[in-house]
Structure formats: structure tokens, C-alpha cells
Amino acid sequence: MTHLSNQPKNGALKGTGSDIAFQGKYAFAGNYDGFTVYDLSDKENPEQVVQVSCPGAQNDISVYKNVLVLSTDSSRSDDSCESTTMDATKKEAWEGIKVWDISNPLEPEYVQSVETNCGSHTHSLAPSKNGRTVYAYVSSYSPSATFPDCQPPHDIISIVKIPVKNPASAELVAAPNLFPDGGYEGDPSRRASTTSGCHDITTYAEYDLAAGACMGDGILMDIKDRERPRVISQVRDTENFAFWHSATFNNDATKVVFTDELGGGGLATCTDEFAPELGANGIYDIERTRHGKTELEFASYYKIPRINTAAENCVAHNGSLIPVKGKDLMVQAWYQGGVSVFDFTDSANPREVAWFDRGEGLSSGGSWSTYYYNGYAYSNDLGIGFDTFDIDDSIDGKAEKVRQKSLNPQMQESFRG
């Protein structure tokens, strides 16, 4: 991998860099203080064209047609972009999602907010069959008996319905219980989390599927009825996984890569102290049984093979597919472990094929998200801004010919490259 450029954080957005979404020639990069729009016309050196100040961690971000959605998972005084922090024990505190009209991407218009239980740590979009409506599956966790709007056990997700032509009428339509019998009880001895909600859900509307990374459990859902998702397979790793963080399907929806964010992103798990199975990816095949059931079957773990220092937080985090037909390739962020490209075509034997490591001490946290879009990999660094990478043509040469109109990594769409 070749590092081509970095756009430093600036202006009012000096907070932690978070997730990224893409549409047309624009990248929309989240930040705990708002979001930035980059023009990718010069793909090797993007230009910052819009900066929107709207504090509310962690500002997980998605776009669909003229709709942009931001997640707020920090207790605020109200739903405005001028809000201040407020203790979650107060009933009047606000958390949830903010909906924007980006008919003109250079002039985003904040049009609606929807409060959700426990806020919105992340969200994932799932469009209706006719594309006129997009649903936001809101993931949140960490309930407390002291929080009026976030009571335990919190085994639910929130579903917000957003009419594409009238995003100002977005509303909460469902809060299904995904764990009616309760989830994993956790294991403090190995930092394993109790299931009390989901951290992230990845939808694949073309296949009517969604994969949920739900703290102590991994799940596969049937989302044919967008307002009534149904869990069809549930897996648990009580030996190595500590915090089921995110999920990525392969292109034909026969595999899921789950990530384990052991230590919540702050631990240096890429040292000799931690085994290769800890803080890693878990690769699962989606198997159809002869009885007509769909099951997740464990295949292998993948972790970057480099040993880092104890001063570098390093654990599996956000990534996306590289669209090469006939292969399962993924680019992925590993905080200060850098960026890794790995091939999991053989589910049981994943292997790294390219990598970038910035080095110790140059970033306060490393790469949060790294995604592949129209020939390049783009990364949002927690500390130092927006990065652009080129991957060797021997790896992604065929992918460079694939033109994507948009990319929300938590709302997968198939590629035909």
C-alpha cells in the first residue's frame, strides 16, 4: 500500500475522527464534533469542501440518495447542533439520530431528529424494495437502572423509518427484541462483554439479510420485513471473542467477517502478550442445512501478523470489501496497528496481502475506518485526519474498473466487477 495524502483535522472539528460514507464524488467523514465533506475529484488528494459543526459522539454516518443520518450516543441537552453535554440520569437528556437533507451535498440541511433508547452508537441503513423508504437500524448498548431512557436489559434495537422524498417526517416505528431469552452473560475474567444491545449491524438488502455484532453474541437476521427483523442464527465464542463489534458479508452473502474489539479500542492487543485469536476477526461461513435452516459456522480467525509495541492501541476495527470478482478481499482498519488488506477466499486460511503502518506515536489513536471506493482506500484517523491510499495493482487491478455510485459499508450492495 502507498500512502498518497492526508487532510488534517481543522476548524471546529478537532474531535475524534469516526466513520465514513460515500456518494458520487463525495466522502462524508464523521467526527465527534460533526462531519466533513470531501470532494474526491482528485482521488489522490481529496479537497475539503464542507465542514458541519454538530457535536454528539460518535457521529457514525450514512448516506442514501438525498438522506444523511448521524448517530448521537452521548447524552445531550437537546437535539440541536448547539447542544451541550447533560447527565444521562436526567430524563430531559437527548440521544438518538439526526437526519439531514443532502439534496445539495455542499449545503446539508438538518431536518429531523429521532430519540432512541440508549441513544445511537451506530446505525445501519436498509432501503425498502422500491427505494422510496430507507430504514435505519439503530444499535446501542450499556443500559443502567439510573438512566431513564436506557433501562436494562435492553435487548432491543430501534428502527427508524425515513421517507426518502420527505426525510423531515422520519419516525421511530419499531423496537424489536432480538434476545427474548437473554444474551451472553459476559465473563469479566477475560474482558468479555454481557449482551445488552448491539454494537453494529450490517444489512444486505439484496439478500434480505443482516448480520449483527451484539457485544457477546453474533447473529444473522432475516430482514425481508424491514420493520420486523428475525434472528435466524446465533453464535457465541466463549473462548476468544470478548466484544462482537462489527460485521461484513462477502459479495455473495455466503460468509460473514465479525470483528472482536477486545478492550474497546484502547488495548494494545497486537503484542506477544495476546494470542493471535484475541482482538481478531472471526470468519464464519453461512451454511444452509438440509432441514432448510441457515446457520453461521465458524471457519477461522484473522489477525494482523505484525507485533506492535505496548504503546500502540491495536485491535480489529472497521473495513470493507475490495470488489474483485471471484475473490473475497477486504481492507480493514486496526487503529495504531495500521491498515491491512487480507484475502479470505479460503475461509479457513485467510492471509494478509498488503498493509500500511504509520508507526508509533504519530497518531493519538490510529485508523478508525478504512474503506475501498472506486480504486482507492480512504481512512479516517482518530487523531490526524483523512488519509488516501493506493493498493498495488496486482491486488486490486480488477477492482479499479468497478464504479460504485455510493458506499455505506454497513449497508452492503453487491458488485459486478
XYZ file of C-alpha atoms in Angstrom:
417
model
C 0.000 0.000 0.000
C 1.146 3.522 -0.782
C 0.088 6.445 1.393
C -0.848 9.251 -1.005
C -2.192 12.100 1.122
C -3.533 13.278 4.461
C -6.082 16.023 5.074
C -5.523 17.187 8.678
C -8.386 17.893 11.060
C -9.071 21.604 11.285
C -11.537 24.335 12.193
C -14.326 23.379 14.584
C -13.881 19.639 14.045
C -10.920 18.775 16.264
C -12.625 15.806 17.930
C -12.138 12.101 17.263
C -12.453 11.034 13.630
C -15.023 8.257 13.163
C -16.874 6.585 10.283
C -17.095 7.386 6.547
C -19.789 7.116 3.848
C -19.505 7.814 0.124
C -21.815 9.099 -2.598
C -20.841 10.143 -6.110
C -17.629 12.139 -5.915
C -18.007 12.920 -2.209
C -16.837 11.311 1.010
C -18.717 12.151 4.221
C -16.407 11.707 7.213
C -17.753 11.634 10.746
C -16.125 13.366 13.678
C -17.257 13.589 17.299
C -17.750 17.315 16.641
C -19.724 16.964 13.374
C -18.855 15.839 9.852
C -16.719 16.873 6.889
C -17.475 16.548 3.184
C -14.517 15.832 0.894
C -14.536 16.180 -2.885
C -12.777 13.128 -4.366
C -12.415 14.529 -7.893
C -8.669 14.489 -7.347
C -8.727 10.981 -5.934
C -5.146 11.100 -4.733
C -5.565 14.381 -2.881
C -9.200 14.988 -1.786
C -10.390 18.519 -1.115
C -12.344 19.532 1.962
C -15.425 21.386 0.698
C -17.849 21.452 3.658
C -17.462 21.279 7.400
C -20.561 20.906 9.604
C -20.248 21.511 13.333
C -22.720 19.351 15.246
C -21.233 17.792 18.407
C -22.626 14.445 19.533
C -20.313 11.446 19.725
C -19.700 9.407 17.850
C -21.395 10.787 14.745
C -21.468 7.473 12.915
C -22.566 8.470 9.408
C -24.520 7.030 6.449
C -25.948 8.419 3.212
C -28.717 7.187 0.915
C -29.830 9.286 -2.058
C -30.717 12.690 -0.539
C -30.613 11.462 3.080
C -27.726 11.644 5.545
C -28.002 10.115 9.012
C -25.830 10.833 12.061
C -25.718 8.811 15.287
C -25.589 10.522 18.679
C -24.511 8.291 21.533
C -23.601 10.941 24.064
C -26.162 12.428 26.398
C -27.010 15.960 25.209
C -29.045 18.893 26.489
C -31.237 18.793 23.351
C -31.242 17.601 19.731
C -29.725 20.752 18.232
C -26.219 21.264 16.891
C -25.661 23.761 19.699
C -26.371 21.219 22.435
C -24.124 20.683 25.431
C -23.400 17.575 27.458
C -26.017 16.505 30.010
C -26.003 13.676 32.519
C -27.838 10.593 31.202
C -29.587 10.238 34.559
C -31.735 13.250 33.658
C -34.979 12.438 31.849
C -34.768 15.517 29.623
C -31.391 14.488 28.177
C -31.420 13.581 24.466
C -29.706 10.869 22.386
C -30.636 9.329 19.050
C -30.249 10.014 15.329
C -30.191 13.221 13.320
C -31.481 13.249 9.752
C -30.159 15.625 7.103
C -31.274 16.512 3.587
C -28.246 16.425 1.266
C -30.058 17.155 -1.991
C -27.218 19.651 -2.288
C -24.209 17.922 -0.691
C -22.487 21.287 -0.342
C -25.334 22.638 1.794
C -26.536 19.877 4.164
C -29.828 20.760 5.872
C -30.688 19.333 9.292
C -34.386 18.383 9.045
C -35.323 15.917 11.783
C -34.216 14.116 14.928
C -35.483 10.871 16.421
C -34.767 9.988 20.048
C -33.963 6.312 20.657
C -33.469 4.259 23.807
C -29.805 4.327 24.902
C -29.044 6.675 22.028
C -27.444 5.576 18.763
C -23.912 4.255 18.993
C -24.130 3.176 15.365
C -26.848 2.748 12.771
C -27.205 0.846 9.503
C -29.490 1.661 6.588
C -31.821 -0.805 4.883
C -33.781 0.551 1.892
C -37.233 -0.752 1.047
C -37.694 -2.802 -2.117
C -38.958 0.216 -4.067
C -36.270 2.550 -2.684
C -38.817 5.131 -1.538
C -38.126 4.487 2.126
C -34.915 3.789 3.967
C -34.868 2.254 7.430
C -32.187 2.998 9.998
C -31.421 0.072 12.296
C -30.118 1.773 15.434
C -27.644 -0.067 17.646
C -26.969 0.953 21.241
C -25.896 -0.664 24.469
C -24.737 -0.205 28.090
C -28.054 0.313 29.905
C -28.263 1.356 33.544
C -31.049 1.392 36.100
C -30.091 5.050 36.696
C -30.776 6.046 33.070
C -34.479 6.852 32.493
C -34.201 6.259 28.721
C -31.805 3.318 28.817
C -33.110 0.664 31.173
C -31.714 -2.882 31.390
C -31.778 -5.481 29.984
C -32.009 -3.530 26.687
C -32.139 -6.498 24.308
C -33.628 -4.335 21.559
C -32.656 -2.312 18.546
C -34.595 0.750 17.355
C -35.915 1.018 13.792
C -36.458 4.462 12.275
C -38.426 4.860 9.048
C -37.217 7.662 6.751
C -39.207 8.598 3.609
C -36.575 9.498 1.025
C -38.566 12.362 -0.515
C -39.569 13.730 2.872
C -36.804 12.952 5.400
C -38.266 15.524 7.785
C -41.038 13.011 8.575
C -38.637 10.341 9.883
C -40.072 8.460 12.866
C -39.467 5.529 15.187
C -41.606 2.593 14.011
C -40.336 -0.455 15.925
C -38.067 -1.643 18.719
C -37.815 -5.430 18.268
C -36.357 -7.621 20.994
C -33.547 -9.651 19.429
C -32.738 -11.614 22.583
C -36.047 -12.601 24.230
C -34.246 -15.332 26.186
C -31.362 -13.026 27.095
C -27.904 -12.853 25.573
C -24.445 -13.814 26.772
C -23.907 -13.076 30.470
C -20.299 -11.973 29.969
C -17.020 -13.012 31.592
C -15.020 -10.315 33.425
C -12.007 -12.626 33.740
C -11.359 -12.260 30.002
C -12.941 -8.820 29.445
C -15.896 -10.453 27.675
C -18.982 -8.226 27.496
C -22.532 -9.000 28.504
C -25.017 -8.783 25.631
C -27.192 -5.746 26.334
C -27.945 -4.467 22.868
C -25.928 -4.496 19.638
C -22.842 -2.545 18.692
C -23.247 -2.730 14.942
C -25.495 -4.263 12.305
C -24.619 -4.691 8.636
C -27.535 -5.007 6.229
C -27.511 -6.691 2.812
C -30.917 -5.730 1.432
C -30.447 -7.572 -1.869
C -30.387 -10.840 0.090
C -32.808 -9.689 2.822
C -30.105 -10.395 5.385
C -28.398 -8.547 8.206
C -25.513 -9.552 10.454
C -25.457 -8.208 13.990
C -22.399 -7.844 16.212
C -24.062 -7.694 19.591
C -21.376 -7.452 22.265
C -21.481 -11.039 23.496
C -23.235 -12.633 20.514
C -23.086 -12.725 16.744
C -26.393 -13.031 14.904
C -27.765 -13.426 11.404
C -31.171 -11.894 10.664
C -33.839 -12.203 8.016
C -34.932 -8.626 7.187
C -37.435 -9.360 4.417
C -39.926 -7.469 6.542
C -37.811 -4.389 7.269
C -39.797 -3.444 10.358
C -39.730 -6.961 11.806
C -36.220 -8.431 11.570
C -35.995 -12.055 12.658
C -32.927 -13.755 14.148
C -32.244 -16.957 12.201
C -28.815 -17.890 13.568
C -26.927 -17.005 16.736
C -23.303 -17.802 17.589
C -21.129 -17.270 20.648
C -17.383 -17.602 21.191
C -16.776 -18.034 24.906
C -13.074 -18.784 24.469
C -11.640 -15.975 22.354
C -14.180 -13.263 21.456
C -14.737 -10.504 24.015
C -16.743 -7.789 22.221
C -18.574 -8.545 18.970
C -18.098 -5.176 17.272
C -18.966 -5.205 13.568
C -19.717 -7.467 10.607
C -19.007 -7.651 6.868
C -20.586 -10.031 4.353
C -18.658 -11.285 1.357
C -20.145 -10.335 -2.001
C -22.398 -13.365 -2.484
C -23.554 -13.458 1.151
C -22.037 -16.859 1.915
C -19.666 -15.584 4.635
C -19.534 -13.025 7.433
C -16.408 -11.478 8.938
C -17.124 -10.482 12.543
C -14.656 -8.288 14.440
C -13.725 -8.543 18.111
C -12.902 -5.149 19.630
C -11.230 -6.592 22.727
C -10.692 -3.769 25.210
C -12.937 -1.297 23.385
C -10.238 0.062 21.104
C -7.832 1.143 23.815
C -5.797 -2.032 24.308
C -2.527 -2.946 22.618
C -3.620 -6.455 21.601
C -1.046 -6.802 18.783
C 1.784 -7.696 21.160
C 3.271 -11.001 22.288
C 1.024 -10.813 25.350
C -2.111 -11.536 23.287
C -2.663 -14.690 21.246
C -3.460 -14.464 17.506
C -7.083 -15.366 18.259
C -7.594 -12.371 20.589
C -8.714 -8.984 19.260
C -9.079 -10.599 15.837
C -11.639 -11.228 13.111
C -13.794 -14.332 13.223
C -14.685 -15.643 9.768
C -17.967 -17.568 9.551
C -19.496 -19.435 6.621
C -23.258 -19.154 6.093
C -24.479 -22.715 5.676
C -27.912 -23.894 4.550
C -28.818 -27.143 6.262
C -30.826 -29.970 4.719
C -33.653 -29.035 7.061
C -33.936 -25.613 5.470
C -32.239 -23.686 8.274
C -29.497 -21.109 7.866
C -26.543 -21.391 10.249
C -23.338 -19.483 10.924
C -20.399 -21.910 11.005
C -17.002 -20.835 12.342
C -14.126 -21.161 9.831
C -11.079 -19.297 11.197
C -9.587 -16.224 12.866
C -7.610 -13.461 11.166
C -5.319 -11.006 12.940
C -2.567 -8.832 11.523
C 0.707 -10.758 11.723
C 2.908 -7.877 12.899
C 3.943 -7.435 16.520
C 3.390 -3.868 17.710
C 4.600 -2.078 20.807
C 2.682 -1.910 24.066
C 2.170 1.817 23.411
C 0.058 1.220 20.285
C -3.653 0.508 20.663
C -4.349 -2.212 18.130
C -7.425 -4.369 17.566
C -9.761 -5.345 14.708
C -11.993 -2.454 13.573
C -13.914 -1.185 10.530
C -13.306 -2.247 6.941
C -14.965 -3.095 3.626
C -14.686 -5.402 0.635
C -12.421 -4.725 -2.326
C -14.607 -5.516 -5.375
C -12.613 -8.215 -7.183
C -14.874 -10.838 -8.764
C -14.136 -14.385 -7.661
C -12.196 -13.330 -4.573
C -13.050 -12.284 -1.040
C -10.745 -9.339 -0.322
C -11.133 -6.854 2.494
C -9.319 -3.696 3.605
C -9.564 -3.023 7.327
C -8.508 -0.506 9.989
C -6.592 -1.712 13.061
C -6.195 1.559 14.997
C -2.433 2.098 15.533
C -1.879 -1.336 14.020
C -2.490 0.477 10.731
C -4.386 -0.806 7.715
C -4.474 -4.395 6.474
C -5.647 -5.957 3.218
C -6.447 -9.646 3.555
C -7.768 -12.429 1.332
C -10.388 -14.728 2.903
C -11.457 -16.536 -0.272
C -10.435 -19.681 1.573
C -12.427 -19.133 4.773
C -10.219 -21.470 6.763
C -6.945 -19.884 5.651
C -7.113 -16.080 5.438
C -3.871 -14.301 4.591
C -2.607 -10.744 4.516
C -1.656 -9.428 1.077
C -0.865 -5.748 1.807
C -0.501 -3.415 4.769
C 0.334 0.095 5.973
C 1.664 1.023 9.409
C 2.125 4.688 10.261
C 4.368 3.930 13.234
C 4.223 4.547 16.951
C 3.325 7.957 18.311
C 2.321 9.713 15.079
C -1.414 9.410 15.750
C -3.273 9.616 19.042
C -5.376 6.574 18.129
C -4.766 5.325 14.599
C -7.189 4.400 11.838
C -10.868 4.136 12.824
C -12.320 3.150 9.439
C -10.698 2.184 6.152
C -12.901 1.602 3.113
C -12.364 0.914 -0.591
C -14.158 3.199 -3.040
C -13.600 3.489 -6.785
C -9.962 2.473 -6.939
C -8.587 3.842 -3.679
C -8.704 3.133 0.041
C -9.782 6.002 2.298
C -9.250 6.098 6.030
C -10.429 8.324 8.869
C -7.783 8.572 11.572
C -8.866 9.258 15.148
C -6.208 11.886 15.593
C -4.771 13.260 12.381
C -7.462 13.367 9.719
C -8.438 11.809 6.385
C -5.987 9.536 4.538
C -5.855 8.243 0.970
C -4.064 5.029 -0.073
C -3.281 3.279 -3.318
C -3.149 -0.521 -3.297
C -0.812 -2.362 -5.644
C -2.493 -3.208 -8.964
C -1.586 -6.871 -8.557
C -4.184 -6.937 -5.762
C -6.919 -4.511 -6.798
C -6.326 -4.031 -10.529
C -9.702 -5.523 -11.456
C -11.439 -3.575 -8.685
C -10.241 -0.281 -10.146
C -12.614 -0.835 -13.072
C -15.660 -1.177 -10.803
C -17.594 2.087 -10.490
C -19.679 2.452 -7.346
C -22.260 5.214 -7.113
C -22.232 5.084 -3.334
C -20.832 3.121 -0.425
C -22.153 2.658 3.085
C -20.041 -0.184 4.474
C -22.793 -1.072 6.965
C -25.328 -1.194 4.095
C -23.750 -3.575 1.647
C -24.560 -3.671 -2.036
C -23.239 -6.294 -4.435
C -20.623 -5.517 -7.049
C -20.393 -6.984 -10.540
C -16.696 -6.444 -11.233
